[in-house]
Amino acid sequence: MSPRFEATGLSRRFGRVQALDNADFDVDAGEVVALIGDNGAGKSTLVKALTGNLDLDAGEVRFEGEPVHFATPQDASRLGIEVVHQDLALAPHLDAAQNMFLGREVMRPGVLGHLGFMDTPQMRRRSAQAFTELGSAVRSVVVPVGSMSGGQKQTVAIARAVAWADKVLFLDEPTAALGVVQTRNVLDTIKKVRDRGIAVVLISHSMPHVLEVADRVQVLRLGRRVATYRGADTSVEELVGAMTGALDPKEGAA
Amino acid sequence: MSTSTGAGTGTSTAPTASTIETTAAHGNLTDRVKAMQSVWILGVLVVIVAVFGVMSPSTFLTTGNLTNIAQNVSIWAVLAVGMTFVIITSGIDLSVGSVLVVSSVVSAKVMESMGDSGWTTALVGLALAVVVGIFWGALNGFLVARAKVPPLIVTLGTLSVALGVAQILTGGLDIRSAPQVLQDNIGYGRLAGIPAITIIALVVVVLGGIMLHRTRFGRYTYAIGSNETSARRVGINVDRKLVQIYALSGFLAGIAGILSLAQYGTTTIAGQSLTNLNVIAAVVIGGTSIFGGQGSMFGSMVGLFIPAVLQSGFVIVGVSPYWQTVAVGSILITAVYVDQHRRAAAVRGG
Amino acid sequence: MRSNLRFTAAGLGAALALAACSTGAPSSDSSGGSSGGGNDNKNIAFVQGVAGDEFYITMQCGIEAKAKELGYTVTTQGPQKFDPTLQKPIVDSVTASKPAALLVAPTDVQAMQAPLQQAAAAGIKVVLVDTTVNDPSFAVSEISSDNVGGGKAAFDAIKQAKPSGGKVLVISTDPGVSTVDARVKGFEDAAKADSAFNYLGVQYSHNDPATAANLVSSALQKDPDIVGIFATNLFSAEGSATGVRQAGAKDLTIVGFDAGPNQIKALEDGTVQALVAQQPGTIGTDGVEQAVAALTGGSVEKKIQTGFTIITKDNLSGEGGQAAYKSTC
């Protein structure tokens, strides 16, 4: 059976810089794959290419075995693929429920709905349910997101993405700038999302966090995948070595 | 919503849905009003009214005077509805006064040429004023959203252009022939003792408030002002919404144009010069953030009454006109200062 | 919530402080007495066309002096701009304060009709000063300068300086202001009647000195041989003087209307050659006299026209200097 989401031979050049050089990638359902690499290794270029934010020079992307092409992020959304960007893209003045359903509001039935009236109670109820299921630290769906802690904001962004993405979830540096307790909540959330059968791709600089939640770790260097490890079998030293090129592992070690 | 969200995760030790707050912090209406941004400024208004009421109870707190105040803010109230939407998107509309004038000029000119002074003429005039208003508003919106010219510049430009067009159309001479039915029924008519113009303004304000606070259009207005990038990422057509929001402001300026014609019986080409600033001040005093994302229709209305009540009260107790401008300016700055602090406190979780 | 309360308190404090200002304000001399009503009501309200204009200040001085003499108190109000949409709320509030009499300079013949009629209907004796409305029948008296005569006087002043004739231009404020229209008409009639002069018409400055300056410098680009300009009011004259200076034109006679400190300065500097001064003080004095006459059952004159003083450099130290407007009483 083919992986849920995979890419082979991706290449992209910006002027004289070869940002992606024949890179491969794959993630399966119910699995957390960490994507690591030094700055400039091509992590964000790869994520952009996989989510319809960037055109490719060469390469093939397959979703559940079928070749796909995403011209816009909305194309990826339609297949159940969402990204939680580092800036979270939340509207700080709106509350958690309003953010959760922004752009996808549930309308009142009948004439009122056609007039543009929203079904606020239902959106709040469903948001609360979503947060509960993720075991999130969010205690209210009716206070502005701007007044929440960094960890709570992160959970809102993840919950929003998960609510619409039941296939693949990309998380860009979700624990940067978070405290210890908040980081713990976010990592727990990631595990819960995985346990629901969603493929999770985690981009992070924090090796301990990567080792805690990742089932597999894929290392990018100079625009290509240089190594893949099992999260349970590897160590910080090994990962750092692979990232910097000090070790020269073979592709597909896992 | 994905189907998986609906399926409960039985093993979860997390709080159940019922422990997460899903209703506005406090249930009953009084508490909800208390939680609003504009509540402290309402307190200020109440204090001002009380002070003047004590100083001259037999004149200030009369039905006649309060009715006059309400009547005199009616036209600004209609404009403030549109301005609230625009400022919540973190925009600004300086052109409302000029658009009001040009709408009333076009409509007065056509009504004059129809020669008749009845309701048909008045309705044609209203339709024209509204069309002219929407045109200028949509032009503002197009230039802001598509041409990416800052709203301050765009509307400063259309302020001037629209006024110029009004002067060209009339040769600078006010048209003083508004249909009698407009002046008698709208401008000076009353229903149950309340000026008709105030009732019309109230209807516009209530509809505007519902639109802002209850509909998806209003939600997107907040979203654009709060975080435009995020609004775009979730698939909101931000450009189209901005055109619609500025067009709404123009539409309301068109309605205000007809109301002004009804109230003053003339096109006030040389007047309305401070209308834009007065309306912006009211909206900002009412707690709408000039940086976008925040504000309420109720607040704008309170903000509109503060300068009006101050002016009326100052005139009645006999304070020099210079002190009135000092007072309104001070309240504007105080309002924004206090609001900033409240907001900072809210972010700190205080 | 604690901090919310604190800020609410701060806001209320600010409001109270503002309200407290009112008791210390300079012209609140009538405070407390405005609700008298009946025969012992000795309050006169004066609503200016625009606050801060020397013409209206001089009128206010005349009003206050006469009122004091007759035992009345005066409260003066005025809009920030010469704009009926700003003046109407003020008149409405004045009406609510029920003064015995209201002296008012209406900012629009149509727009101010209804609010002033309402004031008269409330039993207030309304005296129209300087400007008027379409149907002034509700007013006890109208007092203004003979503006047509003023316009003619301005033309005579130009003719005196430029006997050989030439092109003449008028810079006015806005059309629709009755007094100003009359001045323009007086000037126009006199200019057209004299074949030596070529009347170029009127340009509107919208009461903005900068606009007037632009209009004049542009007109001088088109017709460098303009010999005379009549500026119909304070701001138009100030702007015209600037415009002439900007264009570097010389040997041109500017006749201003009104005689505020800046015009007197311009006259002293030689930028303006003559000023047609109204007598706002007299208008004010007459206004109070008529209002009091109406209140006490004396005989009232329905319409009074006041005269002019022509000020030139030559009479500045004497009669002309006394006719200059004041910026304080």
mmCIF file of C-alpha atoms in Angstrom, chain B residues 34 40 43-44 47-48 51-52 55-56 58-60 62 65 68-69 71-72 76 167 171-174 176 183 188 190 260 263-266 268 270-275 278 310-327 330-331 334 337-338 341-342 345 350, chain C residues 1 3-4 7-8 10-12 14-16 18-19 21-32 34-35 48 51-53 57 75-86 88-90 92-98 108-112 114-115 118 134 174-177 204 206:
data_model
loop_
_atom_site.group_PDB
_atom_site.id
_atom_site.type_symbol
_atom_site.label_atom_id
_atom_site.label_comp_id
_atom_site.label_asym_id
_atom_site.label_seq_id
_atom_site.Cartn_x
_atom_site.Cartn_y
_atom_site.Cartn_z
ATOM 1 C CA LYS B 34 -20.829 45.558 30.778
ATOM 2 C CA TRP B 40 -16.724 53.051 30.104
ATOM 3 C CA GLY B 43 -20.272 56.067 31.663
ATOM 4 C CA VAL B 44 -18.580 59.269 30.517
ATOM 5 C CA VAL B 47 -21.719 61.723 33.691
ATOM 6 C CA ILE B 48 -21.711 64.559 31.146
ATOM 7 C CA VAL B 51 -23.446 67.329 35.115
ATOM 8 C CA PHE B 52 -25.341 69.488 32.641
ATOM 9 C CA MET B 55 -26.281 72.766 36.141
ATOM 10 C CA SER B 56 -29.386 73.668 34.176
ATOM 11 C CA SER B 58 -34.965 73.316 33.420
ATOM 12 C CA THR B 59 -33.348 73.778 30.009
ATOM 13 C CA PHE B 60 -30.863 70.985 29.322
ATOM 14 C CA THR B 62 -36.013 68.987 28.500
ATOM 15 C CA ASN B 65 -33.498 69.879 23.899
ATOM 16 C CA ASN B 68 -32.891 68.538 19.187
ATOM 17 C CA ILE B 69 -29.628 66.790 20.061
ATOM 18 C CA GLN B 71 -32.060 65.298 15.479
ATOM 19 C CA ASN B 72 -28.739 67.068 15.046
ATOM 20 C CA TRP B 76 -23.755 61.960 11.323
ATOM 21 C CA GLN B 167 -19.140 72.689 -7.560
ATOM 22 C CA GLY B 171 -21.284 76.531 -10.482
ATOM 23 C CA GLY B 172 -20.801 76.692 -6.735
ATOM 24 C CA LEU B 173 -24.379 77.853 -6.199
ATOM 25 C CA ASP B 174 -26.371 75.827 -3.689
ATOM 26 C CA ARG B 176 -32.386 75.357 -2.753
ATOM 27 C CA GLN B 183 -38.654 68.872 3.956
ATOM 28 C CA TYR B 188 -39.117 68.439 10.028
ATOM 29 C CA ARG B 190 -42.318 63.890 13.538
ATOM 30 C CA SER B 260 -29.321 66.689 4.602
ATOM 31 C CA GLN B 263 -33.183 68.945 6.836
ATOM 32 C CA TYR B 264 -31.506 72.040 5.438
ATOM 33 C CA GLY B 265 -33.457 72.534 2.218
ATOM 34 C CA THR B 266 -30.197 73.294 0.447
ATOM 35 C CA THR B 268 -24.729 72.848 1.706
ATOM 36 C CA ALA B 270 -19.735 75.061 1.281
ATOM 37 C CA GLY B 271 -20.762 73.239 4.442
ATOM 38 C CA GLN B 272 -20.013 69.702 5.659
ATOM 39 C CA SER B 273 -16.358 70.682 5.747
ATOM 40 C CA LEU B 274 -15.774 69.155 9.187
ATOM 41 C CA THR B 275 -18.292 66.331 8.835
ATOM 42 C CA ASN B 278 -16.490 64.769 13.397
ATOM 43 C CA LEU B 310 -21.130 68.607 25.200
ATOM 44 C CA GLN B 311 -21.838 71.248 22.607
ATOM 45 C CA SER B 312 -25.465 71.576 23.550
ATOM 46 C CA GLY B 313 -24.648 71.674 27.241
ATOM 47 C CA PHE B 314 -21.861 74.214 26.804
ATOM 48 C CA VAL B 315 -24.094 76.487 24.751
ATOM 49 C CA ILE B 316 -26.832 76.249 27.346
ATOM 50 C CA VAL B 317 -24.608 76.987 30.335
ATOM 51 C CA GLY B 318 -22.880 79.649 28.273
ATOM 52 C CA VAL B 319 -19.331 78.390 27.815
ATOM 53 C CA SER B 320 -17.197 79.983 25.125
ATOM 54 C CA PRO B 321 -17.161 78.088 21.812
ATOM 55 C CA TYR B 322 -13.386 77.670 22.062
ATOM 56 C CA TRP B 323 -13.739 75.506 25.173
ATOM 57 C CA GLN B 324 -16.045 73.169 23.299
ATOM 58 C CA THR B 325 -13.369 72.224 20.780
ATOM 59 C CA VAL B 326 -10.855 71.848 23.602
ATOM 60 C CA ALA B 327 -13.226 69.501 25.444
ATOM 61 C CA SER B 330 -9.419 66.098 25.031
ATOM 62 C CA ILE B 331 -12.108 63.440 25.215
ATOM 63 C CA THR B 334 -8.502 60.352 26.594
ATOM 64 C CA TYR B 337 -5.531 56.442 25.634
ATOM 65 C CA VAL B 338 -7.830 54.559 27.985
ATOM 66 C CA HIS B 341 -4.524 50.610 28.221
ATOM 67 C CA ARG B 342 -7.571 48.407 28.436
ATOM 68 C CA ALA B 345 -4.376 44.863 30.063
ATOM 69 C CA GLY B 350 -5.472 41.315 33.381
ATOM 70 C CA MET C 1 -11.601 43.852 36.007
ATOM 71 C CA SER C 3 -7.874 47.799 36.021
ATOM 72 C CA ASN C 4 -11.062 48.340 34.021
ATOM 73 C CA PHE C 7 -9.685 53.406 33.837
ATOM 74 C CA THR C 8 -13.386 53.952 34.024
ATOM 75 C CA ALA C 10 -10.026 58.001 35.099
ATOM 76 C CA GLY C 11 -12.449 58.624 32.240
ATOM 77 C CA LEU C 12 -15.119 59.918 34.534
ATOM 78 C CA ALA C 14 -11.602 63.602 32.932
ATOM 79 C CA ALA C 15 -15.223 64.316 32.124
ATOM 80 C CA LEU C 16 -15.744 65.997 35.450
ATOM 81 C CA LEU C 18 -13.924 69.184 31.583
ATOM 82 C CA ALA C 19 -17.252 70.053 33.050
ATOM 83 C CA CYS C 21 -13.724 74.042 33.115
ATOM 84 C CA SER C 22 -17.049 75.500 32.252
ATOM 85 C CA THR C 23 -17.329 77.415 35.480
ATOM 86 C CA GLY C 24 -13.961 79.047 34.927
ATOM 87 C CA ALA C 25 -14.455 79.832 31.259
ATOM 88 C CA PRO C 26 -14.053 83.469 30.273
ATOM 89 C CA SER C 27 -17.453 84.172 28.788
ATOM 90 C CA SER C 28 -19.610 82.207 31.180
ATOM 91 C CA ASP C 29 -20.793 85.412 32.764
ATOM 92 C CA SER C 30 -24.390 84.364 32.373
ATOM 93 C CA SER C 31 -23.995 80.970 34.013
ATOM 94 C CA GLY C 32 -26.750 80.071 36.362
ATOM 95 C CA SER C 34 -30.033 81.281 31.902
ATOM 96 C CA SER C 35 -33.121 79.601 33.218
ATOM 97 C CA GLN C 48 -21.784 84.470 15.326
ATOM 98 C CA ALA C 51 -16.048 82.004 15.895
ATOM 99 C CA GLY C 52 -12.790 83.924 16.067
ATOM 100 C CA ASP C 53 -13.450 86.398 13.250
ATOM 101 C CA ILE C 57 -15.693 90.012 17.749
ATOM 102 C CA THR C 75 -23.579 84.867 25.935
ATOM 103 C CA THR C 76 -21.710 84.492 22.664
ATOM 104 C CA GLN C 77 -21.464 81.281 20.613
ATOM 105 C CA GLY C 78 -20.198 80.547 17.157
ATOM 106 C CA PRO C 79 -19.442 77.571 14.869
ATOM 107 C CA GLN C 80 -15.880 76.635 13.971
ATOM 108 C CA LYS C 81 -16.597 77.360 10.320
ATOM 109 C CA PHE C 82 -19.070 79.508 8.415
ATOM 110 C CA ASP C 83 -21.178 76.406 7.854
ATOM 111 C CA PRO C 84 -24.933 75.966 8.438
ATOM 112 C CA THR C 85 -24.494 72.290 9.363
ATOM 113 C CA LEU C 86 -22.346 73.429 12.283
ATOM 114 C CA LYS C 88 -27.806 74.811 13.323
ATOM 115 C CA PRO C 89 -27.037 72.652 16.400
ATOM 116 C CA ILE C 90 -25.775 75.745 18.202
ATOM 117 C CA ASP C 92 -31.036 74.721 18.565
ATOM 118 C CA SER C 93 -29.218 74.617 21.894
ATOM 119 C CA VAL C 94 -29.498 78.364 22.335
ATOM 120 C CA THR C 95 -33.224 78.051 21.742
ATOM 121 C CA ALA C 96 -33.377 75.377 24.427
ATOM 122 C CA SER C 97 -31.586 77.708 26.846
ATOM 123 C CA LYS C 98 -34.441 80.225 26.414
ATOM 124 C CA ASP C 108 -27.275 80.224 4.964
ATOM 125 C CA VAL C 109 -30.470 81.906 3.753
ATOM 126 C CA GLN C 110 -32.305 78.591 3.427
ATOM 127 C CA ALA C 111 -30.755 76.203 5.921
ATOM 128 C CA MET C 112 -31.073 78.565 8.881
ATOM 129 C CA ALA C 114 -36.377 76.746 10.030
ATOM 130 C CA PRO C 115 -34.138 76.680 13.135
ATOM 131 C CA GLN C 118 -38.355 77.720 15.738
ATOM 132 C CA ASN C 134 -35.112 83.917 2.785
ATOM 133 C CA ASP C 174 -19.018 81.510 -1.537
ATOM 134 C CA PRO C 175 -22.133 82.198 -3.518
ATOM 135 C CA GLY C 176 -25.344 82.209 -1.496
ATOM 136 C CA VAL C 177 -24.192 84.420 1.355
ATOM 137 C CA TYR C 204 -14.938 82.142 -5.247
ATOM 138 C CA HIS C 206 -14.599 79.438 -0.254
#
